[in-house]
Amino acid sequence: MEALAALAALTGDEAKAASAAGSAGFAYGLAAIGPGIGIGYLVGKSVEAMARQPEAAGMVRTTMFLGIAFTEALALIGFVVFILIGL
Amino acid sequence: MIALEFPPINEILRWKDLFPGFNKIALIAVAAALIGTIIFLLAGSKDHKTAPKGVRNFAESIVEFIENGIVMQTMGRDGLGWTPFLMSLFLFIYLCNVPGIIPFLQMPATARMALPMFLSLLVWVVFIGTGFKHQGLGYLKSSLFPPGVPKALYILVTPIEFISTFLVRPFSLTVRLFANMLAGHILLVTFALLSEALFQAKGNPGLIPVGVLPLFMLIFLTGFEVLVAFLQAYIFTILTAVYIGGAAHPEH
Amino acid sequence: MLTAVVIQSGDSLRVKLVSGEGEEGHSEDGHSFDPAECAFEPEEANPNECGPGPSPIIPEMKELVWGAGAFIVFALLMRFFLFPRLKKGMDARYNSIREGHENADAARSSARSEVAQYEAAVASAKAEAAKVVDAARATLESERQTKIAEANARINAKREAALRDAEAAKAAVRGQIESAVSDVVTSAVEAATGKRPDSAAVSRAVSDAMSAGVR
């Protein structure tokens, strides 16, 4: 309540800055969910593959890093958006 | 109540000019190129007949890593000619990343937009050039109209392929390197600031011992950044190799 | 032309990159990358619009130029000078190592063939020795056989001689007995008949009776 009142008291640029800070946090938090799940699944499956076939571990590791790189890009774009909005 | 104020982001990223037109980022980039050159210069001037030791051993293990870990895994034997380019890419990025954790430097040069953007634009030019050199105009056909897709679907597939190959690739290369290093830098700054603020808490002396906790986190994150610095250089290089290999041989 | 302007606000120093008044034509290119258009105007005029410096997403010209220059020089050096030199040494060493391996293999196989030769020689010598021993054994055997045969022959001869002696003695004794018996028979017949029997008939009858008796 108090916070809302404080928000209401802000005007113009200040209100804009406050909402930007809030939405930046949301932007990054939401952007991190999908890649987090994705990377966890990906690495887990890779470990499983390496445990099943240790002789293919080198190839699996390379492919795993490639997959991580592609998946992680989404979270990083979220991070860049966070910086663009929030700062 | 402690007074913890995070500085504006430019205060932790932008640096005063050491002399006009030359700041810390430029210094790190030049130093990285210089260190890489010196390592290979020293390594090349050592006796090559006996078993390698010291700097020559280091340089040769980098060469072996690039050849066996990156080129052979992604491009096969045909790609061995790309080893010097990929190696200079890897070494340069790594030596630009590592100052992020070196005391008193404390700034990864790749956490600024300039270097990642330049490098990924260079890679973009290189892999498109390779595609045209190896396949001529067939490169556009094989990359925009992938074989084995029903004709009607090309309306959908071609724009997607165009965006993902020619627009998203350089963008994601840039953002991946830049954002990883910037995030690491901001994390280190955050925990260092938190620790400092707790150690210097005026009104409440009970908070001072608590400042050890962010300090431990800072040490842990520094170790993590060592890993990230290597991993980002590796991922940038291996993605470059994959893009070049894909442009040279469309069947892969 | 870029010049750094240091501004003191409160207790913090802030550095700002300001483009020069654009004496050179190419500086227009720089501005598209360069932090914010506001850099042309003095900071104090409208501080709100630009905030404290450019956004961190925008690359700075001087960093771009220095980084690109450093990397291009490094990559070219690596491509045309540093890497070939190192690689040449590596290849030379690897080749020498491979040659050493091959030499070692060749030496090993030659040593192996020498061992085989030696073993063959040993085997042939053994065979020869065995042959000699066999021959010696055969001669020995044949000599023994001849010796045994000689001894047997001698023994047989002796035995036959003894037999002959015994036969002769037996025949002599028989003759004596015959003549004695004929004498006895003649005298007995003379006494009985008063007539001297024919001596030839008597001796035949005696020898018939004796040989029938011997049988």
Coordinates of C-alpha atoms in Angstrom, one line a residue:
Chain A
M1 CA 0.0 0.0 0.0
E2 CA 2.7 2.3 1.0
A3 CA 4.7 1.4 -2.0
L4 CA 1.8 2.0 -4.3
A5 CA 1.2 5.4 -2.7
A6 CA 4.9 6.2 -3.2
L7 CA 4.6 5.1 -6.8
A8 CA 1.5 7.3 -7.2
A9 CA 3.4 10.2 -5.8
L10 CA 6.0 9.9 -8.5
T11 CA 5.5 11.9 -11.6
G12 CA 6.6 11.7 -15.2
D13 CA 10.2 10.5 -15.6
E14 CA 10.4 9.0 -12.2
A15 CA 7.4 6.8 -12.7
K16 CA 8.8 5.8 -16.0
A17 CA 12.1 4.8 -14.5
A18 CA 10.5 2.9 -11.7
S19 CA 8.3 0.8 -14.0
A20 CA 11.3 0.3 -16.3
A21 CA 13.3 -1.1 -13.4
G22 CA 10.4 -3.4 -12.5
S23 CA 9.8 -4.7 -16.0
A24 CA 13.5 -5.2 -16.6
G25 CA 13.6 -7.6 -13.6
F26 CA 10.6 -9.4 -15.0
A27 CA 12.1 -9.5 -18.5
Y28 CA 15.3 -11.2 -17.3
G29 CA 13.5 -13.5 -14.9
L30 CA 11.1 -14.8 -17.5
A31 CA 13.8 -15.1 -20.1
A32 CA 15.8 -17.3 -17.8
I33 CA 13.1 -19.9 -17.2
G34 CA 13.1 -21.6 -20.5
P35 CA 16.8 -21.8 -21.1
G36 CA 17.3 -23.0 -17.5
I37 CA 15.0 -26.0 -18.1
G38 CA 16.5 -26.5 -21.5
I39 CA 20.1 -26.6 -20.4
G40 CA 19.3 -28.8 -17.5
Y41 CA 17.5 -31.3 -19.7
L42 CA 20.3 -31.1 -22.3
V43 CA 23.2 -31.7 -20.0
G44 CA 21.3 -34.4 -18.2
K45 CA 20.7 -36.3 -21.4
S46 CA 24.3 -35.8 -22.4
V47 CA 25.6 -37.3 -19.2
E48 CA 23.3 -40.2 -19.7
A49 CA 24.7 -40.7 -23.2
M50 CA 28.2 -40.4 -22.0
A51 CA 27.5 -43.0 -19.2
R52 CA 26.0 -45.4 -21.7
Q53 CA 28.8 -45.0 -24.3
P54 CA 31.9 -43.7 -22.7
E55 CA 33.8 -44.1 -26.0
A56 CA 31.6 -41.5 -27.7
A57 CA 32.1 -39.0 -24.8
G58 CA 34.2 -36.6 -26.9
M59 CA 31.6 -36.3 -29.6
V60 CA 28.8 -36.0 -27.1
R61 CA 30.6 -33.3 -25.2
T62 CA 31.2 -31.2 -28.3
T63 CA 27.6 -31.5 -29.3
M64 CA 26.5 -30.7 -25.8
F65 CA 28.5 -27.5 -25.8
L66 CA 27.0 -26.5 -29.1
G67 CA 23.5 -27.2 -27.8
I68 CA 24.2 -25.2 -24.6
A69 CA 25.5 -22.3 -26.7
F70 CA 22.3 -22.2 -28.7
T71 CA 20.0 -22.6 -25.7
E72 CA 21.8 -20.1 -23.6
A73 CA 21.6 -17.5 -26.3
L74 CA 17.9 -16.9 -25.4
A75 CA 18.7 -16.2 -21.7
L76 CA 21.5 -13.9 -22.8
I77 CA 19.2 -12.0 -25.1
G78 CA 17.0 -11.6 -22.0
F79 CA 19.9 -10.2 -20.1
V80 CA 20.7 -7.7 -22.8
V81 CA 17.1 -6.6 -22.8
F82 CA 17.4 -6.2 -19.1
I83 CA 20.3 -3.9 -19.5
L84 CA 18.5 -2.0 -22.3
I85 CA 15.3 -1.4 -20.4
G86 CA 16.6 -1.1 -16.9
L87 CA 19.7 1.0 -17.2
Chain B
M1 CA 20.4 -0.1 7.5
I2 CA 23.4 -0.1 5.3
A3 CA 24.0 2.3 2.5
L4 CA 24.4 0.1 -0.5
E5 CA 24.2 2.0 -3.7
F6 CA 25.0 0.2 -7.0
P7 CA 26.9 2.6 -9.2
P8 CA 25.5 3.4 -12.7
I9 CA 26.5 0.7 -15.1
N10 CA 28.8 2.9 -17.1
E11 CA 30.9 3.6 -14.0
I12 CA 31.9 -0.1 -13.9
L13 CA 32.4 -0.5 -17.6
R14 CA 33.8 2.7 -19.1
W15 CA 37.3 3.8 -18.5
K16 CA 39.3 7.0 -18.7
D17 CA 41.5 7.4 -21.7
L18 CA 45.1 6.5 -20.9
F19 CA 45.9 8.8 -23.7
P20 CA 43.5 10.3 -26.3
G21 CA 41.7 7.5 -28.2
F22 CA 43.3 4.7 -26.2
N23 CA 41.6 3.3 -23.1
K24 CA 41.9 0.2 -20.9
I25 CA 39.8 -2.0 -23.3
A26 CA 42.1 -1.1 -26.2
L27 CA 45.1 -1.7 -23.9
I28 CA 43.8 -5.2 -23.1
A29 CA 43.1 -6.0 -26.7
V30 CA 46.6 -4.9 -27.8
A31 CA 48.1 -6.7 -24.9
A32 CA 46.2 -9.9 -25.8
A33 CA 47.5 -9.8 -29.4
L34 CA 51.0 -9.0 -28.1
I35 CA 51.0 -11.9 -25.5
G36 CA 49.7 -14.3 -28.1
T37 CA 52.4 -13.2 -30.6
I38 CA 55.1 -13.5 -27.9
I39 CA 54.0 -17.0 -26.8
F40 CA 54.2 -18.3 -30.4
L41 CA 57.4 -16.4 -31.2
L42 CA 59.1 -17.9 -28.2
A43 CA 57.7 -21.3 -28.9
G44 CA 58.7 -21.2 -32.5
S45 CA 62.3 -20.2 -31.7
K46 CA 62.8 -23.2 -29.3
D47 CA 64.6 -26.3 -30.5
H48 CA 61.9 -28.4 -32.2
K49 CA 63.8 -31.7 -32.2
T50 CA 63.6 -32.6 -28.5
A51 CA 60.5 -33.2 -26.5
P52 CA 58.7 -29.8 -26.0
K53 CA 59.0 -28.1 -22.7
G54 CA 57.7 -24.9 -21.2
V55 CA 56.3 -22.3 -23.6
R56 CA 56.7 -24.6 -26.6
N57 CA 54.8 -27.3 -24.9
F58 CA 52.1 -24.8 -24.0
A59 CA 51.8 -23.5 -27.6
E60 CA 51.8 -27.0 -29.0
S61 CA 49.1 -28.2 -26.7
I62 CA 47.0 -25.2 -27.9
V63 CA 47.6 -26.3 -31.5
E64 CA 46.7 -29.8 -30.6
F65 CA 43.6 -28.7 -28.8
I66 CA 42.4 -26.6 -31.7
E67 CA 43.2 -29.4 -34.2
N68 CA 41.8 -32.3 -32.3
G69 CA 39.1 -30.7 -30.2
I70 CA 37.7 -28.2 -32.6
V71 CA 38.7 -28.7 -36.3
M72 CA 38.6 -32.5 -36.4
Q73 CA 35.3 -32.6 -34.5
T74 CA 33.5 -30.2 -36.7
M75 CA 35.1 -29.9 -40.1
G76 CA 37.2 -33.1 -40.5
R77 CA 40.6 -33.2 -42.2
D78 CA 39.6 -30.7 -44.9
G79 CA 39.4 -28.0 -42.3
L80 CA 42.9 -28.2 -41.0
G81 CA 43.8 -25.2 -43.0
W82 CA 41.6 -23.1 -40.8
T83 CA 43.6 -23.9 -37.7
P84 CA 45.7 -20.7 -37.6
F85 CA 42.6 -18.5 -37.9
L86 CA 40.6 -20.4 -35.3
M87 CA 43.6 -20.5 -33.0
S88 CA 44.2 -16.8 -33.2
L89 CA 40.4 -16.3 -32.6
F90 CA 40.5 -18.6 -29.6
L91 CA 43.7 -17.1 -28.0
F92 CA 42.6 -13.6 -28.6
I93 CA 39.2 -14.1 -27.1
Y94 CA 40.6 -16.0 -24.1
L95 CA 43.3 -13.4 -23.4
C96 CA 40.6 -10.7 -23.6
N97 CA 38.3 -12.6 -21.3
V98 CA 40.9 -13.4 -18.7
P99 CA 41.7 -9.9 -17.5
G100 CA 38.2 -10.0 -15.9
I101 CA 39.7 -11.9 -13.0
I102 CA 43.2 -10.6 -13.0
P103 CA 43.7 -8.3 -10.0
F104 CA 44.1 -4.6 -10.9
L105 CA 42.9 -5.2 -14.4
Q106 CA 39.5 -6.5 -13.4
M107 CA 37.9 -5.9 -16.7
P108 CA 37.2 -8.4 -19.5
A109 CA 37.7 -6.6 -22.8
T110 CA 34.9 -8.6 -24.3
A111 CA 32.4 -7.2 -21.9
R112 CA 32.3 -4.1 -24.1
M113 CA 30.3 -4.4 -27.3
A114 CA 33.1 -3.4 -29.7
L115 CA 35.2 -6.6 -29.6
P116 CA 32.5 -9.2 -29.8
M117 CA 30.7 -7.3 -32.5
F118 CA 33.9 -6.9 -34.6
L119 CA 34.8 -10.6 -34.2
S120 CA 31.4 -11.9 -35.1
L121 CA 31.1 -9.6 -38.1
L122 CA 34.5 -10.9 -39.2
V123 CA 33.3 -14.5 -38.7
W124 CA 30.1 -13.7 -40.6
V125 CA 32.1 -12.3 -43.5
V126 CA 34.5 -15.3 -43.4
F127 CA 31.8 -18.0 -43.4
I128 CA 29.8 -16.4 -46.1
G129 CA 32.9 -15.8 -48.2
T130 CA 33.8 -19.5 -47.7
G131 CA 30.4 -20.6 -48.8
F132 CA 30.6 -18.5 -52.0
K133 CA 34.2 -19.7 -52.7
H134 CA 33.4 -23.3 -52.3
Q135 CA 29.9 -23.5 -53.9
G136 CA 29.6 -20.3 -55.9
L137 CA 26.0 -19.1 -56.1
G138 CA 24.9 -22.6 -55.1
Y139 CA 25.7 -21.6 -51.6
L140 CA 22.6 -19.3 -51.5
K141 CA 20.5 -22.2 -52.9
S142 CA 21.8 -24.8 -50.4
S143 CA 21.4 -22.5 -47.5
L144 CA 18.1 -20.8 -48.4
F145 CA 16.4 -23.8 -50.0
P146 CA 17.5 -26.8 -48.0
P147 CA 17.0 -30.1 -49.9
G148 CA 14.3 -32.6 -48.9
V149 CA 11.6 -30.0 -48.1
P150 CA 8.3 -30.1 -49.9
K151 CA 8.1 -27.2 -52.5
A152 CA 5.2 -25.5 -50.9
L153 CA 7.0 -25.2 -47.6
Y154 CA 9.7 -23.1 -49.1
I155 CA 7.4 -20.0 -48.5
L156 CA 7.9 -20.7 -44.8
V157 CA 11.4 -22.3 -44.7
T158 CA 13.3 -19.8 -46.8
P159 CA 12.7 -16.7 -44.7
I160 CA 13.4 -18.7 -41.6
E161 CA 16.6 -20.0 -43.0
F162 CA 17.6 -16.6 -44.2
I163 CA 17.0 -15.0 -40.8
S164 CA 18.7 -17.8 -38.9
T165 CA 21.7 -18.1 -41.1
F166 CA 22.5 -14.6 -42.1
L167 CA 21.0 -12.5 -39.3
V168 CA 20.8 -14.5 -36.1
R169 CA 24.2 -16.1 -36.4
P170 CA 26.3 -13.0 -36.1
F171 CA 23.9 -11.5 -33.6
S172 CA 23.9 -14.5 -31.3
L173 CA 27.7 -14.8 -31.5
T174 CA 28.0 -11.2 -30.4
V175 CA 25.4 -11.4 -27.7
R176 CA 26.6 -14.7 -26.3
L177 CA 30.2 -13.5 -25.8
F178 CA 29.3 -10.0 -24.7
A179 CA 26.5 -10.9 -22.3
N180 CA 28.3 -13.7 -20.7
M181 CA 31.4 -11.6 -19.9
L182 CA 29.3 -8.6 -18.9
A183 CA 27.1 -10.7 -16.6
G184 CA 30.2 -12.2 -15.0
H185 CA 31.7 -8.8 -14.5
I186 CA 28.5 -7.4 -13.0
L187 CA 28.3 -10.4 -10.6
L188 CA 31.8 -9.9 -9.4
V189 CA 31.2 -6.1 -8.9
T190 CA 27.9 -6.9 -7.0
F191 CA 29.5 -9.2 -4.5
A192 CA 32.5 -7.1 -4.1
L193 CA 30.4 -4.1 -3.3
L194 CA 28.1 -6.0 -1.0
S195 CA 31.1 -7.4 0.9
E196 CA 32.7 -3.9 1.1
A197 CA 29.4 -2.3 2.3
L198 CA 29.0 -4.9 5.0
F199 CA 32.6 -4.6 6.2
Q200 CA 32.1 -0.8 6.5
A201 CA 28.7 -0.9 8.0
K202 CA 28.7 2.0 10.5
G203 CA 25.6 1.9 12.7
N204 CA 25.5 -1.9 13.2
P205 CA 28.8 -3.6 14.1
G206 CA 27.1 -7.0 14.1
L207 CA 27.0 -6.9 10.3
I208 CA 30.7 -6.8 9.9
P209 CA 31.3 -10.6 10.2
V210 CA 28.4 -11.2 7.8
G211 CA 30.5 -9.6 5.1
V212 CA 32.6 -12.7 4.9
L213 CA 29.8 -14.5 3.2
P214 CA 29.7 -12.4 0.0
L215 CA 33.5 -12.5 0.1
F216 CA 33.4 -16.3 -0.1
M217 CA 30.8 -16.0 -2.9
L218 CA 33.1 -13.6 -4.7
I219 CA 36.0 -16.1 -4.5
F220 CA 33.8 -18.9 -5.8
L221 CA 32.5 -16.7 -8.6
T222 CA 36.1 -15.7 -9.5
G223 CA 36.9 -19.4 -9.9
F224 CA 33.7 -19.8 -12.0
E225 CA 34.8 -16.9 -14.2
V226 CA 38.0 -18.7 -15.0
L227 CA 35.9 -21.5 -16.4
V228 CA 33.6 -19.1 -18.2
A229 CA 36.5 -17.2 -19.8
F230 CA 37.7 -20.5 -21.3
L231 CA 34.3 -21.8 -22.2
Q232 CA 33.2 -18.7 -24.0
A233 CA 36.4 -18.6 -26.1
Y234 CA 35.9 -22.3 -26.8
I235 CA 32.2 -21.9 -27.8
F236 CA 32.9 -18.9 -30.0
T237 CA 35.7 -20.8 -31.8
I238 CA 33.7 -24.0 -32.2
L239 CA 30.7 -22.2 -33.5
T240 CA 32.9 -20.4 -36.0
A241 CA 34.3 -23.8 -37.1
V242 CA 30.8 -25.2 -37.4
Y243 CA 29.6 -22.2 -39.5
I244 CA 32.7 -22.4 -41.8
G245 CA 32.4 -26.1 -42.1
G246 CA 28.7 -25.9 -42.9
A247 CA 29.4 -23.3 -45.6
A248 CA 32.2 -25.3 -47.1
H249 CA 30.3 -28.6 -47.2
P250 CA 26.6 -28.3 -47.3
E251 CA 26.0 -32.0 -46.6
H252 CA 27.3 -31.8 -43.1
Chain C
M1 CA 39.1 13.3 -33.6
L2 CA 37.9 12.2 -30.2
T3 CA 38.6 14.1 -27.0
A4 CA 37.9 13.0 -23.5
V5 CA 36.1 15.5 -21.2
V6 CA 36.2 14.9 -17.5
I7 CA 33.2 16.3 -15.6
Q8 CA 33.0 16.5 -11.9
S9 CA 29.5 16.1 -10.5
G10 CA 29.2 15.8 -6.8
D11 CA 32.0 13.6 -5.6
S12 CA 32.4 11.5 -8.7
L13 CA 34.4 12.0 -11.8
R14 CA 32.8 11.2 -15.0
V15 CA 34.6 10.8 -18.3
K16 CA 32.8 11.7 -21.5
L17 CA 34.0 11.1 -25.0
V18 CA 33.3 14.1 -27.3
S19 CA 33.8 14.2 -31.0
G20 CA 35.9 17.1 -32.2
E21 CA 34.3 19.7 -34.3
G22 CA 34.6 17.5 -37.3
E23 CA 37.4 18.9 -39.3
E24 CA 37.7 15.6 -41.2
G25 CA 34.9 14.3 -43.4
H26 CA 35.1 10.7 -42.2
S27 CA 34.1 11.6 -38.7
E28 CA 30.5 11.3 -39.9
D29 CA 31.0 7.5 -40.0
G30 CA 32.2 7.5 -36.5
H31 CA 29.1 9.2 -35.2
S32 CA 26.7 6.5 -36.2
F33 CA 28.6 4.2 -33.8
D34 CA 29.7 6.8 -31.4
P35 CA 27.9 7.2 -28.1
A36 CA 24.8 9.2 -28.5
E37 CA 24.2 12.3 -30.5
C38 CA 24.2 14.4 -27.4
A39 CA 27.9 14.2 -27.2
F40 CA 28.0 17.2 -29.5
E41 CA 26.2 19.4 -27.0
P42 CA 27.6 20.3 -23.7
E43 CA 26.5 17.9 -20.9
E44 CA 25.0 20.6 -18.7
A45 CA 22.5 21.7 -21.3
N46 CA 20.2 18.7 -21.0
P47 CA 21.6 16.0 -18.7
N48 CA 18.3 14.0 -18.6
E49 CA 18.3 13.1 -22.2
C50 CA 21.6 11.3 -22.3
G51 CA 22.0 10.1 -18.8
P52 CA 25.4 9.2 -17.5
G53 CA 27.1 8.3 -20.8
P54 CA 26.1 6.0 -23.7
S55 CA 24.2 2.8 -23.3
P56 CA 26.6 -0.2 -22.6
I57 CA 25.2 -1.9 -25.7
I58 CA 26.6 0.6 -28.1
P59 CA 30.2 -0.1 -29.2
E60 CA 32.7 2.6 -28.9
M61 CA 34.7 3.6 -31.9
K62 CA 38.2 3.7 -30.3
E63 CA 37.7 0.2 -28.7
L64 CA 36.5 -1.1 -32.0
V65 CA 39.4 0.3 -33.9
W66 CA 42.1 -0.8 -31.5
G67 CA 40.5 -4.3 -31.0
A68 CA 40.1 -4.9 -34.7
G69 CA 43.6 -3.7 -35.5
A70 CA 45.1 -5.8 -32.8
F71 CA 43.2 -8.9 -33.8
I72 CA 43.8 -8.5 -37.6
V73 CA 47.5 -8.0 -37.0
F74 CA 47.6 -11.0 -34.7
A75 CA 45.6 -13.3 -37.1
L76 CA 47.8 -12.3 -40.0
L77 CA 51.0 -12.9 -38.1
M78 CA 49.6 -16.2 -36.9
R79 CA 48.5 -17.2 -40.4
F80 CA 51.7 -16.3 -42.3
F81 CA 54.5 -16.4 -39.7
L82 CA 53.9 -17.8 -36.3
F83 CA 51.8 -20.9 -37.0
P84 CA 53.8 -22.2 -40.0
R85 CA 57.0 -22.0 -38.1
L86 CA 55.7 -23.9 -35.1
K87 CA 53.8 -26.4 -37.2
K88 CA 57.0 -27.1 -39.3
G89 CA 58.9 -27.9 -36.1
M90 CA 56.0 -30.1 -34.9
D91 CA 55.7 -32.0 -38.2
A92 CA 59.5 -32.5 -38.3
R93 CA 59.5 -33.9 -34.9
Y94 CA 56.5 -36.1 -35.5
N95 CA 58.1 -37.4 -38.7
S96 CA 61.3 -38.1 -36.9
I97 CA 59.4 -39.9 -34.2
R98 CA 57.5 -41.9 -36.8
E99 CA 60.8 -42.7 -38.6
G100 CA 62.2 -43.8 -35.2
H101 CA 59.2 -46.1 -34.7
E102 CA 59.7 -47.5 -38.2
N103 CA 63.4 -48.0 -37.6
A104 CA 62.7 -49.7 -34.4
D105 CA 60.2 -52.0 -36.1
A106 CA 62.6 -52.8 -38.8
A107 CA 65.4 -53.5 -36.3
R108 CA 63.0 -55.7 -34.3
S109 CA 62.0 -57.7 -37.3
S110 CA 65.6 -58.2 -38.4
A111 CA 66.5 -59.3 -35.0
R112 CA 63.6 -61.7 -35.1
S113 CA 64.8 -63.1 -38.4
E114 CA 68.3 -63.4 -37.0
V115 CA 66.9 -65.3 -34.1
A116 CA 65.1 -67.6 -36.5
Q117 CA 68.3 -68.2 -38.5
Y118 CA 70.1 -69.0 -35.3
E119 CA 67.4 -71.4 -34.3
A120 CA 67.5 -73.1 -37.7
A121 CA 71.3 -73.5 -37.4
V122 CA 70.9 -74.9 -33.9
A123 CA 68.3 -77.3 -35.2
S124 CA 70.4 -78.5 -38.1
A125 CA 73.4 -78.9 -35.9
K126 CA 71.3 -81.0 -33.5
A127 CA 70.0 -83.1 -36.4
E128 CA 73.6 -83.7 -37.6
A129 CA 74.7 -84.7 -34.1
A130 CA 71.7 -87.0 -33.8
K131 CA 72.6 -88.5 -37.2
V132 CA 76.2 -89.1 -36.1
V133 CA 75.1 -90.6 -32.9
D134 CA 72.6 -92.8 -34.8
A135 CA 75.3 -93.9 -37.2
A136 CA 77.7 -94.7 -34.3
R137 CA 75.0 -96.6 -32.6
A138 CA 74.3 -98.6 -35.8
T139 CA 77.9 -99.5 -36.3
L140 CA 78.2 -100.5 -32.7
E141 CA 75.1 -102.6 -33.0
S142 CA 76.3 -104.3 -36.2
E143 CA 79.7 -105.0 -34.6
R144 CA 78.0 -106.5 -31.6
Q145 CA 75.8 -108.6 -33.9
T146 CA 78.8 -109.9 -35.7
K147 CA 80.6 -110.6 -32.5
I148 CA 77.5 -112.4 -31.2
A149 CA 77.2 -114.4 -34.4
E150 CA 80.9 -115.4 -34.3
A151 CA 80.6 -116.5 -30.7
N152 CA 77.5 -118.4 -31.6
A153 CA 79.3 -120.0 -34.5
R154 CA 82.2 -121.0 -32.3
I155 CA 79.9 -122.4 -29.7
N156 CA 78.0 -124.4 -32.4
A157 CA 81.2 -125.8 -33.8
K158 CA 82.4 -126.9 -30.4
R159 CA 79.0 -128.4 -29.7
E160 CA 79.1 -130.3 -33.0
A161 CA 82.6 -131.5 -32.4
A162 CA 81.6 -132.8 -29.0
L163 CA 78.5 -134.5 -30.5
R164 CA 80.7 -136.1 -33.2
D165 CA 83.1 -137.3 -30.6
A166 CA 80.2 -138.7 -28.6
E167 CA 78.7 -140.4 -31.7
A168 CA 82.1 -141.9 -32.6
A169 CA 82.6 -143.2 -29.1
K170 CA 79.1 -144.6 -29.0
A171 CA 79.7 -146.3 -32.4
A172 CA 83.0 -147.7 -31.2
V173 CA 81.5 -149.0 -28.0
R174 CA 78.7 -150.5 -30.1
G175 CA 81.1 -152.2 -32.4
Q176 CA 83.0 -153.7 -29.5
I177 CA 79.7 -154.9 -27.9
E178 CA 78.6 -156.3 -31.2
S179 CA 81.8 -158.2 -31.8
A180 CA 81.8 -159.4 -28.2
V181 CA 78.2 -160.5 -28.4
S182 CA 78.9 -162.2 -31.8
D183 CA 81.8 -164.0 -30.2
V184 CA 79.6 -165.1 -27.3
V185 CA 76.8 -166.1 -29.7
T186 CA 79.2 -168.0 -32.0
S187 CA 80.8 -169.9 -29.1
A188 CA 77.3 -170.5 -27.6
V189 CA 76.0 -171.8 -30.9
E190 CA 79.2 -173.9 -31.5
A191 CA 78.8 -175.4 -28.1
A192 CA 75.1 -176.1 -28.6
T193 CA 75.3 -177.4 -32.2
G194 CA 78.9 -178.4 -32.6
K195 CA 79.0 -176.6 -35.7
R196 CA 80.5 -173.3 -36.3
P197 CA 77.8 -170.9 -37.6
D198 CA 78.3 -168.5 -40.4
S199 CA 80.0 -165.5 -38.9
A200 CA 78.3 -163.1 -41.3
A201 CA 74.8 -164.4 -40.4
V202 CA 75.6 -164.1 -36.7
S203 CA 76.9 -160.6 -36.8
R204 CA 73.8 -159.5 -38.9
A205 CA 71.4 -161.1 -36.4
V206 CA 73.3 -159.5 -33.5
S207 CA 73.2 -156.0 -35.1
D208 CA 69.5 -156.4 -35.9
A209 CA 68.7 -157.4 -32.3
M210 CA 70.8 -154.6 -30.9
S211 CA 69.4 -151.9 -33.1
A212 CA 65.9 -153.3 -32.2
G213 CA 66.9 -153.2 -28.6
V214 CA 68.3 -149.7 -28.9
R215 CA 65.1 -148.5 -30.4

